Coordinates of C-alpha atoms in Angstrom, one line a residue:
Chain D
X1 CA -71.0 -57.0 28.5
X2 CA -69.6 -60.5 28.8
X3 CA -66.5 -59.4 26.9
X4 CA -66.2 -56.5 29.3
X5 CA -66.3 -58.8 32.3
X6 CA -63.8 -61.1 30.8
X7 CA -61.2 -58.4 30.2
X8 CA -61.9 -57.0 33.6
X9 CA -61.2 -60.4 35.1
X10 CA -58.0 -60.8 33.0
X11 CA -56.8 -57.4 34.1
X12 CA -57.4 -58.2 37.7
X13 CA -55.6 -61.5 37.5
X14 CA -52.7 -59.7 35.8
X15 CA -52.5 -57.2 38.6
X16 CA -52.6 -60.1 41.1
X17 CA -49.7 -61.8 39.3
X18 CA -47.7 -58.5 39.5
X19 CA -48.5 -58.5 43.2
X20 CA -47.3 -62.1 43.4
X21 CA -43.9 -61.1 41.9
X22 CA -43.7 -58.2 44.3
X23 CA -44.4 -60.5 47.2
X24 CA -41.8 -62.9 46.1
X25 CA -39.3 -60.1 45.8
X26 CA -39.9 -58.9 49.3
X27 CA -40.0 -62.4 50.6
X28 CA -36.6 -63.2 49.0
X29 CA -35.0 -60.1 50.4
X30 CA -36.3 -60.7 53.9
X31 CA -35.3 -64.4 53.8
X32 CA -31.9 -63.6 52.4
X33 CA -31.1 -61.0 55.1
X34 CA -32.2 -63.5 57.8
X35 CA -30.1 -66.2 56.4
X36 CA -27.0 -64.0 56.2
X37 CA -27.4 -62.5 59.6
X38 CA -28.0 -65.8 61.2
X39 CA -25.4 -67.2 63.6
X40 CA -24.3 -70.7 63.0
X41 CA -21.2 -70.5 60.7
X42 CA -22.1 -71.8 57.2
X43 CA -18.5 -72.9 56.8
X44 CA -19.0 -75.2 59.8
X45 CA -21.9 -76.9 58.2
X46 CA -20.2 -77.1 54.8
X47 CA -16.9 -78.5 55.9
X48 CA -18.0 -80.1 59.2
X49 CA -15.3 -80.6 61.8
X50 CA -12.6 -79.9 59.2
X51 CA -13.1 -76.2 59.9
X52 CA -11.3 -76.5 63.2
X53 CA -8.1 -77.8 61.7
X54 CA -8.0 -75.1 58.9
X55 CA -5.6 -72.2 59.0
X56 CA -7.1 -68.6 58.8
X57 CA -5.8 -68.3 55.2
X58 CA -7.6 -71.4 54.2
X59 CA -10.7 -70.2 56.0
X60 CA -10.5 -66.9 54.1
X61 CA -10.1 -68.7 50.8
X62 CA -13.0 -70.9 51.5
X63 CA -15.1 -67.9 52.5
X64 CA -14.4 -66.1 49.2
X65 CA -14.9 -69.3 47.2
X66 CA -18.4 -69.6 48.7
X67 CA -19.0 -65.8 48.2
X68 CA -19.4 -65.1 51.9
X69 CA -17.1 -62.1 52.1
X70 CA -18.9 -59.6 49.8
X71 CA -21.3 -56.9 51.1
X72 CA -24.9 -58.0 51.6
X73 CA -26.5 -56.3 48.6
X74 CA -23.8 -57.7 46.3
X75 CA -24.4 -61.1 47.7
X76 CA -28.1 -60.7 47.2
X77 CA -27.7 -59.5 43.6
X78 CA -25.5 -62.4 42.8
X79 CA -27.9 -64.8 44.5
X80 CA -30.9 -63.4 42.5
X81 CA -29.1 -63.7 39.2
X82 CA -28.2 -67.3 40.0
X83 CA -31.7 -68.0 41.3
X84 CA -33.3 -66.8 38.1
X85 CA -31.2 -69.3 36.2
X86 CA -32.4 -72.0 38.5
X87 CA -29.3 -72.1 40.6
X88 CA -30.0 -71.7 44.3
X89 CA -26.6 -72.5 45.5
X90 CA -25.3 -75.6 47.3
X91 CA -27.2 -77.3 50.1
X92 CA -24.6 -77.1 52.8
X93 CA -25.7 -80.3 54.5
X94 CA -26.3 -82.5 51.4
X95 CA -23.4 -81.0 49.4
X96 CA -25.6 -81.0 46.4
X97 CA -27.4 -78.2 44.5
X98 CA -30.2 -77.1 46.7
X99 CA -32.6 -77.3 43.8
X100 CA -31.7 -81.0 43.2
X101 CA -32.4 -81.8 46.9
X102 CA -35.8 -80.2 46.7
X103 CA -37.2 -81.1 43.3
X104 CA -37.9 -84.8 43.9
X105 CA -39.7 -84.0 47.2
X106 CA -42.1 -81.4 45.9
X107 CA -44.3 -84.0 44.3
X108 CA -44.6 -86.0 47.5
X109 CA -45.7 -83.0 49.5
X110 CA -48.2 -81.9 46.8
X111 CA -49.8 -85.3 46.8
X112 CA -50.2 -85.4 50.5
X113 CA -51.2 -81.8 50.8
X114 CA -53.7 -81.6 48.0
X115 CA -55.4 -84.9 49.0
X116 CA -55.6 -83.7 52.6
X117 CA -56.9 -80.3 51.5
X118 CA -59.7 -81.7 49.4
X119 CA -60.7 -84.3 51.9
X120 CA -60.7 -81.7 54.7
X121 CA -63.1 -79.4 52.8
X122 CA -65.3 -82.1 51.5
X123 CA -65.7 -83.6 54.9
X124 CA -66.1 -80.2 56.5
X125 CA -68.9 -79.3 54.2
X126 CA -70.6 -82.6 54.8
X127 CA -70.3 -82.2 58.5
X128 CA -71.5 -78.6 58.4
X129 CA -74.6 -79.6 56.4
X130 CA -75.3 -82.4 58.9
X131 CA -75.0 -79.9 61.7
X132 CA -77.2 -77.3 60.0
X133 CA -79.9 -79.8 59.1
X134 CA -80.0 -80.9 62.8
X135 CA -79.4 -77.6 64.4
X136 CA -79.9 -77.6 68.2
X137 CA -80.6 -81.3 68.4
X138 CA -78.4 -83.8 70.3
X139 CA -76.6 -84.7 67.0
X140 CA -75.5 -81.1 66.5
X141 CA -74.4 -80.8 70.1
X142 CA -72.5 -84.0 70.1
X143 CA -70.7 -83.2 66.9
X144 CA -69.8 -79.7 68.2
X145 CA -68.5 -81.0 71.5
X146 CA -66.4 -83.8 69.9
X147 CA -65.2 -81.5 67.2
X148 CA -63.9 -78.9 69.5
X149 CA -62.3 -81.5 71.7
X150 CA -60.5 -83.1 68.8
X151 CA -59.4 -79.8 67.2
X152 CA -57.2 -79.1 70.2
X153 CA -55.3 -82.4 69.9
X154 CA -51.7 -81.4 69.1
X155 CA -51.3 -82.9 65.7
X156 CA -47.8 -84.3 66.3
X157 CA -49.0 -86.0 69.4
X158 CA -51.9 -87.5 67.6
X159 CA -49.5 -88.8 65.0
X160 CA -47.3 -90.4 67.5
X161 CA -50.2 -92.0 69.3
X162 CA -51.5 -93.3 66.0
X163 CA -48.1 -94.8 65.2
X164 CA -48.1 -96.4 68.6
X165 CA -51.5 -98.0 68.1
X166 CA -51.7 -98.8 64.4
X167 CA -48.1 -99.4 63.4
X168 CA -46.5 -100.8 66.5
X169 CA -49.3 -102.7 68.2
X170 CA -51.8 -103.6 65.5
X171 CA -49.3 -103.5 62.6
X172 CA -51.9 -102.2 60.1
X173 CA -50.1 -99.4 58.6
X174 CA -46.4 -98.5 58.1
X175 CA -45.1 -95.9 60.4
X176 CA -42.9 -93.9 58.1
X177 CA -41.9 -93.1 54.5
X178 CA -43.9 -92.5 51.4
X179 CA -43.5 -95.9 49.9
X180 CA -41.6 -99.1 50.5
X181 CA -38.1 -99.5 48.9
X182 CA -38.5 -100.2 45.2
X183 CA -42.2 -99.6 45.1
X184 CA -42.3 -95.9 44.2
X185 CA -44.8 -96.6 41.4
X186 CA -47.1 -98.8 43.4
X187 CA -50.2 -96.7 44.1
X188 CA -51.7 -99.0 46.7
X189 CA -48.4 -99.0 48.6
X190 CA -48.4 -95.2 48.6
X191 CA -51.9 -95.0 49.8
X192 CA -51.1 -97.3 52.7
X193 CA -48.3 -95.0 53.7
X194 CA -50.5 -91.9 53.3
X195 CA -53.4 -93.1 55.5
X196 CA -52.0 -92.2 58.9
X197 CA -50.6 -88.8 57.8
X198 CA -53.9 -88.0 56.2
X199 CA -55.8 -88.9 59.4
X200 CA -53.6 -86.5 61.3
X201 CA -54.1 -83.7 58.9
X202 CA -57.8 -84.2 58.6
X203 CA -58.4 -84.4 62.3
X204 CA -56.3 -81.4 63.1
X205 CA -58.0 -79.1 60.5
X206 CA -61.5 -80.5 60.0
X207 CA -63.4 -78.9 62.8
X208 CA -62.0 -75.4 62.4
X209 CA -63.4 -75.2 58.9
X210 CA -66.5 -77.3 59.5
X211 CA -67.5 -74.9 62.3
X212 CA -67.0 -71.8 60.1
X213 CA -69.1 -73.3 57.3
X214 CA -71.7 -74.5 59.8
X215 CA -72.1 -70.9 61.2
X216 CA -72.3 -69.5 57.7
X217 CA -75.0 -72.0 56.8
X218 CA -76.9 -71.2 59.9
X219 CA -76.9 -67.6 59.0
X220 CA -78.1 -68.5 55.5
X221 CA -81.0 -70.6 56.9
X222 CA -82.3 -67.4 58.5
X223 CA -82.8 -65.7 55.1
X224 CA -86.2 -65.1 53.7
X225 CA -85.8 -67.1 50.5
X226 CA -85.8 -70.2 52.7
X227 CA -89.5 -69.5 53.4
X228 CA -90.3 -69.4 49.8
X229 CA -88.4 -72.6 49.1
X230 CA -90.3 -74.3 51.9
X231 CA -93.6 -73.0 50.6
X232 CA -92.7 -74.5 47.2
X233 CA -92.7 -77.8 49.0
X234 CA -89.0 -78.5 48.9
X235 CA -87.6 -80.8 51.6
X236 CA -85.1 -79.6 54.2
X237 CA -82.3 -81.5 52.4
X238 CA -83.2 -80.0 49.1
X239 CA -83.2 -76.5 50.5
X240 CA -79.9 -76.8 52.2
X241 CA -78.1 -78.6 49.4
X242 CA -79.5 -76.7 46.4
X243 CA -80.1 -73.2 47.7
X244 CA -78.2 -72.5 50.9
X245 CA -75.0 -74.3 50.1
X246 CA -74.9 -72.6 46.7
X247 CA -75.1 -69.2 48.3
X248 CA -72.4 -70.2 50.8
X249 CA -70.1 -71.6 48.1
X250 CA -68.2 -68.4 47.5
X251 CA -67.5 -68.1 51.2
X252 CA -66.3 -71.7 51.3
X253 CA -63.9 -70.9 48.4
X254 CA -62.6 -67.8 50.2
X255 CA -62.1 -69.8 53.4
X256 CA -60.3 -72.4 51.3
X257 CA -58.0 -69.7 50.0
X258 CA -57.2 -68.3 53.4
X259 CA -56.6 -71.8 54.7
X260 CA -53.8 -72.8 52.4
X261 CA -50.9 -71.7 54.7
X262 CA -52.6 -73.3 57.6
X263 CA -53.0 -76.7 55.8
X264 CA -49.4 -76.4 54.5
X265 CA -48.2 -76.0 58.1
X266 CA -50.1 -79.2 58.8
X267 CA -48.3 -81.1 56.2
X268 CA -45.0 -80.0 57.7
X269 CA -45.9 -81.5 61.0
X270 CA -47.4 -84.7 59.5
X271 CA -44.4 -85.1 57.3
X272 CA -41.9 -84.9 60.1
X273 CA -43.8 -87.1 62.4
X274 CA -44.1 -89.8 59.8
X275 CA -40.7 -89.2 58.2
X276 CA -42.5 -88.6 55.0
X277 CA -40.0 -87.4 52.4
X278 CA -41.4 -84.0 51.5
X279 CA -40.5 -80.4 51.6
X280 CA -42.0 -80.0 55.1
X281 CA -39.8 -82.5 56.8
X282 CA -36.9 -81.1 54.8
X283 CA -37.6 -77.6 56.0
X284 CA -37.5 -78.6 59.6
X285 CA -34.3 -80.6 59.0
X286 CA -32.6 -77.6 57.3
X287 CA -33.7 -75.2 60.0
X288 CA -32.1 -77.6 62.6
X289 CA -28.8 -77.8 60.7
X290 CA -28.6 -74.1 59.8
X291 CA -28.6 -75.1 56.1
X292 CA -29.7 -71.7 54.9
X293 CA -29.5 -72.1 51.1
X294 CA -31.9 -75.0 51.4
X295 CA -34.2 -73.2 53.9
X296 CA -34.4 -70.2 51.6
X297 CA -35.5 -72.1 48.6
X298 CA -38.0 -74.0 50.8
X299 CA -39.5 -70.8 52.2
X300 CA -39.7 -69.3 48.7
X301 CA -41.5 -72.4 47.4
X302 CA -43.9 -72.4 50.2
X303 CA -44.6 -68.7 49.7
X304 CA -45.1 -69.1 46.0
X305 CA -47.4 -72.0 46.5
X306 CA -49.5 -70.1 49.0
X307 CA -49.7 -66.9 47.0
X308 CA -50.4 -68.5 43.7
X309 CA -53.1 -70.7 45.1
X310 CA -54.8 -67.8 46.8
X311 CA -54.8 -65.9 43.5
X312 CA -56.4 -69.0 41.9
X313 CA -59.0 -69.1 44.6
X314 CA -59.8 -65.4 44.3
X315 CA -60.2 -65.7 40.6
X316 CA -62.4 -68.8 40.9
X317 CA -64.4 -66.9 43.5
X318 CA -65.0 -64.1 41.1
X319 CA -66.0 -66.4 38.3
X320 CA -68.5 -68.4 40.3
X321 CA -70.0 -65.5 42.3
X322 CA -71.7 -62.8 40.1
X323 CA -72.1 -60.6 43.2
X324 CA -68.3 -60.1 43.3
X325 CA -67.9 -59.1 39.7
X326 CA -67.7 -55.4 39.9
X327 CA -66.6 -54.6 43.3
X328 CA -63.0 -53.5 43.2
X329 CA -62.7 -53.6 47.0
X330 CA -60.4 -56.1 48.6
X331 CA -61.7 -58.5 51.1
X332 CA -61.0 -56.5 54.2
X333 CA -62.6 -53.3 53.1
X334 CA -66.0 -54.9 52.8
Chain J
X1 CA -94.3 -31.6 102.8
X2 CA -94.3 -33.3 106.1
X3 CA -93.5 -36.9 106.1
X4 CA -96.6 -39.0 106.7
X5 CA -96.2 -41.2 109.6
X6 CA -97.1 -44.7 108.9
X7 CA -98.5 -45.6 112.3
X8 CA -101.3 -42.9 112.0
X9 CA -103.0 -44.9 109.2
X10 CA -104.5 -48.3 109.3
X11 CA -103.9 -50.3 106.2
X12 CA -107.2 -51.9 104.9
X13 CA -108.3 -54.1 102.1
X14 CA -109.4 -57.7 101.6
X15 CA -106.7 -60.0 103.0
X16 CA -104.2 -57.3 103.2
X17 CA -100.9 -58.6 104.1
X18 CA -97.6 -57.0 104.3
X19 CA -95.5 -58.2 101.4
X20 CA -91.9 -58.8 102.3
X21 CA -89.7 -58.3 99.3
X22 CA -88.2 -61.7 98.8
X23 CA -84.6 -61.5 97.9
X24 CA -84.3 -63.2 94.6
X25 CA -81.1 -65.0 95.3
X26 CA -80.7 -67.7 92.8
X27 CA -79.3 -70.9 94.0
X28 CA -75.6 -71.7 93.5
X29 CA -76.5 -74.3 90.9
X30 CA -78.5 -71.8 88.9
X31 CA -75.8 -69.1 89.0
X32 CA -73.2 -71.6 87.7
X33 CA -75.3 -72.8 84.9
X34 CA -73.7 -72.3 81.5
X35 CA -70.3 -71.5 83.0
X36 CA -67.4 -73.7 82.5
X37 CA -67.2 -74.9 86.1
X38 CA -65.7 -78.3 85.4
X39 CA -63.0 -76.8 83.2
X40 CA -62.1 -74.2 85.8
X41 CA -61.9 -76.8 88.6
X42 CA -59.5 -79.0 86.5
X43 CA -57.5 -76.1 85.4
X44 CA -57.2 -74.9 89.0
X45 CA -56.1 -78.3 90.0
X46 CA -53.4 -78.4 87.3
X47 CA -52.2 -74.9 87.9
X48 CA -52.0 -75.4 91.7
X49 CA -50.1 -78.6 91.1
X50 CA -47.6 -76.8 89.0
X51 CA -47.3 -74.0 91.5
X52 CA -46.6 -76.4 94.3
X53 CA -44.4 -78.6 92.2
X54 CA -41.7 -78.6 94.8
X55 CA -44.1 -80.1 97.4
X56 CA -45.7 -82.6 95.0
X57 CA -42.7 -84.0 93.3
X58 CA -41.2 -87.0 95.0
X59 CA -38.0 -87.1 92.9
X60 CA -35.7 -84.5 91.5
X61 CA -37.1 -83.8 88.0
X62 CA -33.7 -83.1 86.5
X63 CA -31.7 -86.1 87.8
X64 CA -31.2 -89.3 85.9
X65 CA -32.0 -92.5 87.8
X66 CA -29.9 -94.7 85.6
X67 CA -30.9 -97.9 87.3
X68 CA -34.5 -97.2 86.6
X69 CA -34.5 -96.3 82.9
X70 CA -37.8 -96.9 81.0
X71 CA -39.7 -98.2 84.0
X72 CA -43.4 -98.6 83.7
X73 CA -45.6 -96.7 86.2
X74 CA -45.1 -98.3 89.7
X75 CA -45.2 -97.4 93.4
X76 CA -42.0 -95.4 93.4
X77 CA -42.3 -93.7 90.0
X78 CA -46.0 -93.0 89.8
X79 CA -45.9 -92.3 86.0
X80 CA -42.9 -94.3 85.2
X81 CA -39.5 -93.1 83.9
X82 CA -38.4 -92.0 80.5
X83 CA -35.5 -93.2 78.4
X84 CA -33.1 -91.0 80.3
X85 CA -34.2 -92.4 83.7
X86 CA -36.1 -89.3 84.8
X87 CA -39.2 -89.4 86.9
X88 CA -42.2 -88.4 84.8
X89 CA -44.5 -87.7 87.7
X90 CA -42.2 -85.0 89.1
X91 CA -41.4 -83.7 85.6
X92 CA -45.1 -83.2 84.9
X93 CA -45.5 -80.6 87.6
X94 CA -42.2 -78.8 86.9
X95 CA -42.8 -79.0 83.1
X96 CA -46.3 -77.6 83.5
X97 CA -44.8 -74.4 85.0
X98 CA -42.7 -73.8 81.9
X99 CA -45.4 -74.8 79.4
X100 CA -48.1 -72.6 81.0
X101 CA -45.8 -69.6 81.4
X102 CA -44.8 -69.8 77.8
X103 CA -48.5 -69.8 76.9
X104 CA -49.1 -66.7 79.1
X105 CA -46.0 -64.9 77.9
X106 CA -46.9 -65.4 74.3
X107 CA -50.5 -64.3 75.0
X108 CA -49.2 -61.1 76.5
X109 CA -46.9 -60.4 73.5
X110 CA -49.7 -61.3 71.0
X111 CA -52.2 -59.0 72.8
X112 CA -49.9 -56.0 73.0
X113 CA -48.8 -56.2 69.4
X114 CA -52.1 -57.2 68.0
X115 CA -54.2 -54.6 69.9
X116 CA -51.7 -51.8 69.2
X117 CA -51.4 -52.7 65.5
X118 CA -55.2 -53.1 65.1
X119 CA -56.0 -49.8 66.9
X120 CA -53.5 -47.9 64.8
X121 CA -54.8 -49.4 61.6
X122 CA -58.4 -48.8 62.6
X123 CA -57.9 -45.2 63.5
X124 CA -55.6 -44.3 60.7
X125 CA -56.8 -43.0 57.3
X126 CA -57.8 -45.3 54.5
X127 CA -54.4 -45.5 52.8
X128 CA -52.3 -46.3 55.9
X129 CA -55.0 -48.7 56.9
X130 CA -54.9 -50.5 53.6
X131 CA -51.1 -50.6 53.7
X132 CA -51.0 -51.9 57.2
X133 CA -53.5 -54.6 56.5
X134 CA -51.7 -55.6 53.3
X135 CA -48.5 -56.0 55.3
X136 CA -50.2 -58.2 57.9
X137 CA -51.8 -60.2 55.2
X138 CA -48.6 -60.7 53.4
X139 CA -46.8 -61.8 56.6
X140 CA -49.7 -64.1 57.3
X141 CA -49.6 -65.7 53.9
X142 CA -46.4 -67.6 54.7
X143 CA -47.1 -70.7 56.8
X144 CA -46.8 -69.8 60.5
X145 CA -44.7 -72.8 61.3
X146 CA -42.2 -72.0 58.5
X147 CA -41.7 -68.4 59.9
X148 CA -41.1 -69.8 63.3
X149 CA -38.7 -72.3 62.0
X150 CA -36.8 -69.6 60.2
X151 CA -36.7 -67.4 63.3
X152 CA -35.7 -70.2 65.6
X153 CA -32.9 -71.2 63.2
X154 CA -31.7 -67.6 62.9
X155 CA -31.9 -66.8 66.6
X156 CA -30.2 -70.1 67.5
X157 CA -31.0 -69.7 71.2
X158 CA -33.4 -72.2 72.7
X159 CA -35.0 -71.0 75.9
X160 CA -38.5 -70.3 77.2
X161 CA -38.3 -66.5 76.7
X162 CA -37.0 -66.7 73.1
X163 CA -39.6 -69.3 72.3
X164 CA -42.5 -67.2 73.7
X165 CA -41.1 -64.2 71.8
X166 CA -41.0 -66.0 68.5
X167 CA -44.4 -67.5 69.0
X168 CA -45.7 -64.1 70.0
X169 CA -44.4 -62.1 67.1
X170 CA -45.7 -64.6 64.6
X171 CA -49.2 -65.0 66.0
X172 CA -50.8 -61.6 66.2
X173 CA -52.2 -61.2 62.7
X174 CA -55.7 -62.6 63.4
X175 CA -56.1 -60.6 66.6
X176 CA -55.0 -57.4 64.8
X177 CA -57.6 -58.0 62.1
X178 CA -60.4 -58.4 64.6
X179 CA -59.3 -55.4 66.7
X180 CA -59.1 -53.3 63.5
X181 CA -62.6 -54.1 62.4
X182 CA -63.9 -53.4 65.9
X183 CA -62.1 -50.1 66.0
X184 CA -63.5 -49.2 62.6
X185 CA -67.0 -49.5 64.1
X186 CA -66.4 -47.3 67.1
X187 CA -63.9 -44.8 65.7
X188 CA -66.6 -42.3 64.7
X189 CA -68.7 -42.5 67.9
X190 CA -69.1 -39.3 69.8
X191 CA -66.9 -40.0 72.7
X192 CA -63.9 -40.9 70.5
X193 CA -64.5 -37.8 68.4
X194 CA -64.8 -35.6 71.5
X195 CA -61.6 -37.1 73.0
X196 CA -59.8 -36.5 69.7
X197 CA -61.0 -32.9 69.5
X198 CA -59.9 -32.2 73.0
X199 CA -56.4 -33.2 71.9
X200 CA -56.1 -36.5 73.7
X201 CA -53.2 -38.4 72.5
X202 CA -53.5 -41.7 70.6
X203 CA -52.2 -44.0 73.4
X204 CA -54.6 -42.5 75.9
X205 CA -57.6 -42.9 73.5
X206 CA -56.6 -46.4 72.9
X207 CA -56.4 -47.3 76.5
X208 CA -59.3 -45.3 77.9
X209 CA -61.8 -45.4 75.0
X210 CA -61.1 -48.1 72.5
X211 CA -59.9 -51.1 74.5
X212 CA -62.7 -51.1 77.1
X213 CA -65.2 -51.1 74.2
X214 CA -63.9 -54.0 72.3
X215 CA -62.3 -56.1 75.1
X216 CA -65.3 -58.3 75.4
X217 CA -65.3 -59.2 71.7
X218 CA -61.6 -60.1 71.6
X219 CA -61.6 -62.0 74.9
X220 CA -62.2 -65.3 73.2
X221 CA -59.4 -64.9 70.7
X222 CA -57.0 -63.7 73.5
X223 CA -57.8 -66.7 75.7
X224 CA -57.4 -69.2 72.9
X225 CA -54.0 -67.8 72.0
X226 CA -52.8 -69.2 75.3
X227 CA -53.7 -72.7 74.2
X228 CA -52.5 -72.3 70.7
X229 CA -49.2 -71.0 71.9
X230 CA -48.8 -73.9 74.3
X231 CA -49.6 -76.3 71.5
X232 CA -47.0 -74.5 69.3
X233 CA -44.4 -74.8 72.0
X234 CA -44.9 -78.5 72.3
X235 CA -44.9 -79.0 68.6
X236 CA -41.6 -77.0 68.2
X237 CA -40.0 -78.9 71.1
X238 CA -41.1 -82.2 69.6
X239 CA -39.5 -81.2 66.3
X240 CA -36.3 -80.3 68.1
X241 CA -36.5 -76.6 67.5
X242 CA -38.1 -75.6 70.8
X243 CA -36.8 -76.3 74.2
X244 CA -33.9 -78.8 74.5
X245 CA -34.5 -82.0 76.5
X246 CA -32.8 -80.6 79.6
X247 CA -35.3 -77.7 80.0
X248 CA -38.3 -79.6 81.2
X249 CA -41.7 -78.7 79.7
X250 CA -44.5 -80.8 78.5
X251 CA -43.3 -80.2 74.9
X252 CA -39.7 -81.2 75.6
X253 CA -40.9 -84.3 77.5
X254 CA -42.8 -85.2 74.3
X255 CA -39.7 -84.7 72.2
X256 CA -38.6 -88.1 73.6
X257 CA -41.6 -89.6 71.9
X258 CA -39.8 -90.9 68.9
X259 CA -37.4 -92.8 71.0
X260 CA -40.3 -94.1 73.1
X261 CA -41.9 -95.4 70.0
X262 CA -38.9 -97.6 69.3
X263 CA -38.8 -98.8 72.9
X264 CA -42.6 -99.1 73.1
X265 CA -42.8 -97.2 76.3
X266 CA -46.3 -95.8 76.0
X267 CA -46.3 -93.8 79.3
X268 CA -43.6 -91.5 78.0
X269 CA -46.0 -90.5 75.2
X270 CA -49.4 -90.7 76.7
X271 CA -49.0 -89.1 80.1
X272 CA -47.5 -85.7 79.2
X273 CA -49.8 -85.6 76.2
X274 CA -52.9 -86.2 78.3
X275 CA -51.9 -83.3 80.6
X276 CA -51.3 -81.0 77.7
X277 CA -54.5 -82.0 76.0
X278 CA -56.7 -81.5 79.2
X279 CA -55.1 -78.2 79.9
X280 CA -55.6 -77.0 76.3
X281 CA -59.3 -78.1 76.3
X282 CA -60.0 -76.4 79.7
X283 CA -58.5 -73.1 78.5
X284 CA -60.5 -73.3 75.3
X285 CA -63.8 -73.9 77.0
X286 CA -62.9 -71.0 79.3
X287 CA -62.4 -68.9 76.1
X288 CA -65.6 -70.2 74.6
X289 CA -67.5 -68.8 77.6
X290 CA -66.5 -65.3 76.5
X291 CA -67.6 -65.9 73.0
X292 CA -70.7 -63.9 72.0
X293 CA -73.6 -66.2 71.7
X294 CA -75.2 -66.7 68.3
X295 CA -78.2 -64.5 67.6
X296 CA -80.9 -66.9 68.7
X297 CA -83.2 -66.2 65.9
X298 CA -85.4 -69.0 64.9
X299 CA -84.3 -70.9 61.8
X300 CA -86.5 -70.6 58.8
X301 CA -86.0 -74.2 57.9

């Protein structure tokens, strides 16, 4: 029986990985077409103003050297074969291989994103439990009011205001970067740089998820087993933490899975407000400068991150929740 | 039967008194209870201000007062001037027009796409439904901001209509999902079946039978797309991918924030931000009013 469940799980995960490849394929086609149909001459961004002084023969030669004159599907095939070998073409702005521009920055983004992600959900769960324990009291009402108010702060504006207060006037935290020059390995220095971006990300996501979890918990408190637990003599806290939260856990994991693109969007904004060297700030930069080779690899990385982590979340969900184990139905059909 | 005349009979009984039906007209205070009055008043104030921007503004919002660059709020420039020497007070009202209309336009686009997509998916058979939802899910799995970045980079035109269009076509997934689940619940009810058997076409079923039945449950989502679109507009403009500085909106005013940080001119950052924030919150509490209340069952705890 256990063996059976294991193979089932493996099979499902395998199918999901196939789905992942398929998604990446479609994503790459869409992004590739977009990038090629886009206005904004790639030659312009590659050669800069030198384009204006080139003759038409020189332009044609440059075009064929960069492979811009072949039909679309040929270009795509060529791009894919190169991409599989890890060659995503030149970044037109940085005049380096796009991969080399991106690789050093992925780590920075992951550190920021993962920390924020874990903090958001830890705090959201805490907040939700507090609200659920004090349902319909002044504490619950105040938390709800403040939470909704804060949720609609535009994150970039919050970031700018934080810089204004804490970096410029109080001089507590640095306003930009991931670390001071020459201190890349200094963890304390990195943390000091991460505090403001983290505050922005937590504030702008916290309440959305805390409220979802709170409502789920409140539904759970209306189940019959709560009576039994109460008759057993458990305290409110014990009931909520040991029984209700455990039943809500799979829901929290699925919410976490759905939230990944949302949180990733958050890092983009936080990064570009605080000039944090990560793939988010780079994406915005490359979109501004029509650097499509770079933008394409960034979109693909983001897509891969999101899809892979949602596969992980679904699998974890199935492992921890025995109720999900044999339903082959996807989330929306339930 | 002849009508009995009232006057022929004498009404008797201990302490009989004619009871006048008292009109149960609740007081104004009672009727407004639980409704977002405060938000509506503030929202009306801001919207009226934007509509009458021409009368309220005391300077030309587009012109550069180069002698008065970066002035703090004073008697002539109520909210100060920005780093280009423009009067912030006048820009607020003109900018509000653009910001609010971008919000409304995006809402319209999101509603049309989301409702249509959701209805089709809800009515269609299981296979098409699964396919449509899978597509929406896939599109939704890429961070929203990234898709918008890509589209803005590709379109390359930065004006209010393009921006609303881009925000609109990337923001309808959540709405479509809710609409679909609502339609799934009512698709087998008698009136829809009857209409289908009578050969009523899909668009008519959607407009006459489906939409009126789920409109109350999507109202909250629809209203809050206004505020999320406005927020997105300002974010994009701040990042330099939305409206350029010379098209005045609250977002493009905030795109000067980075320069304002270096110059330490707080009014350039705070004032448009406060207006944006207040408007967003008012719209949201308006939306919350449409939200279905929780089932008020007593907690077992």
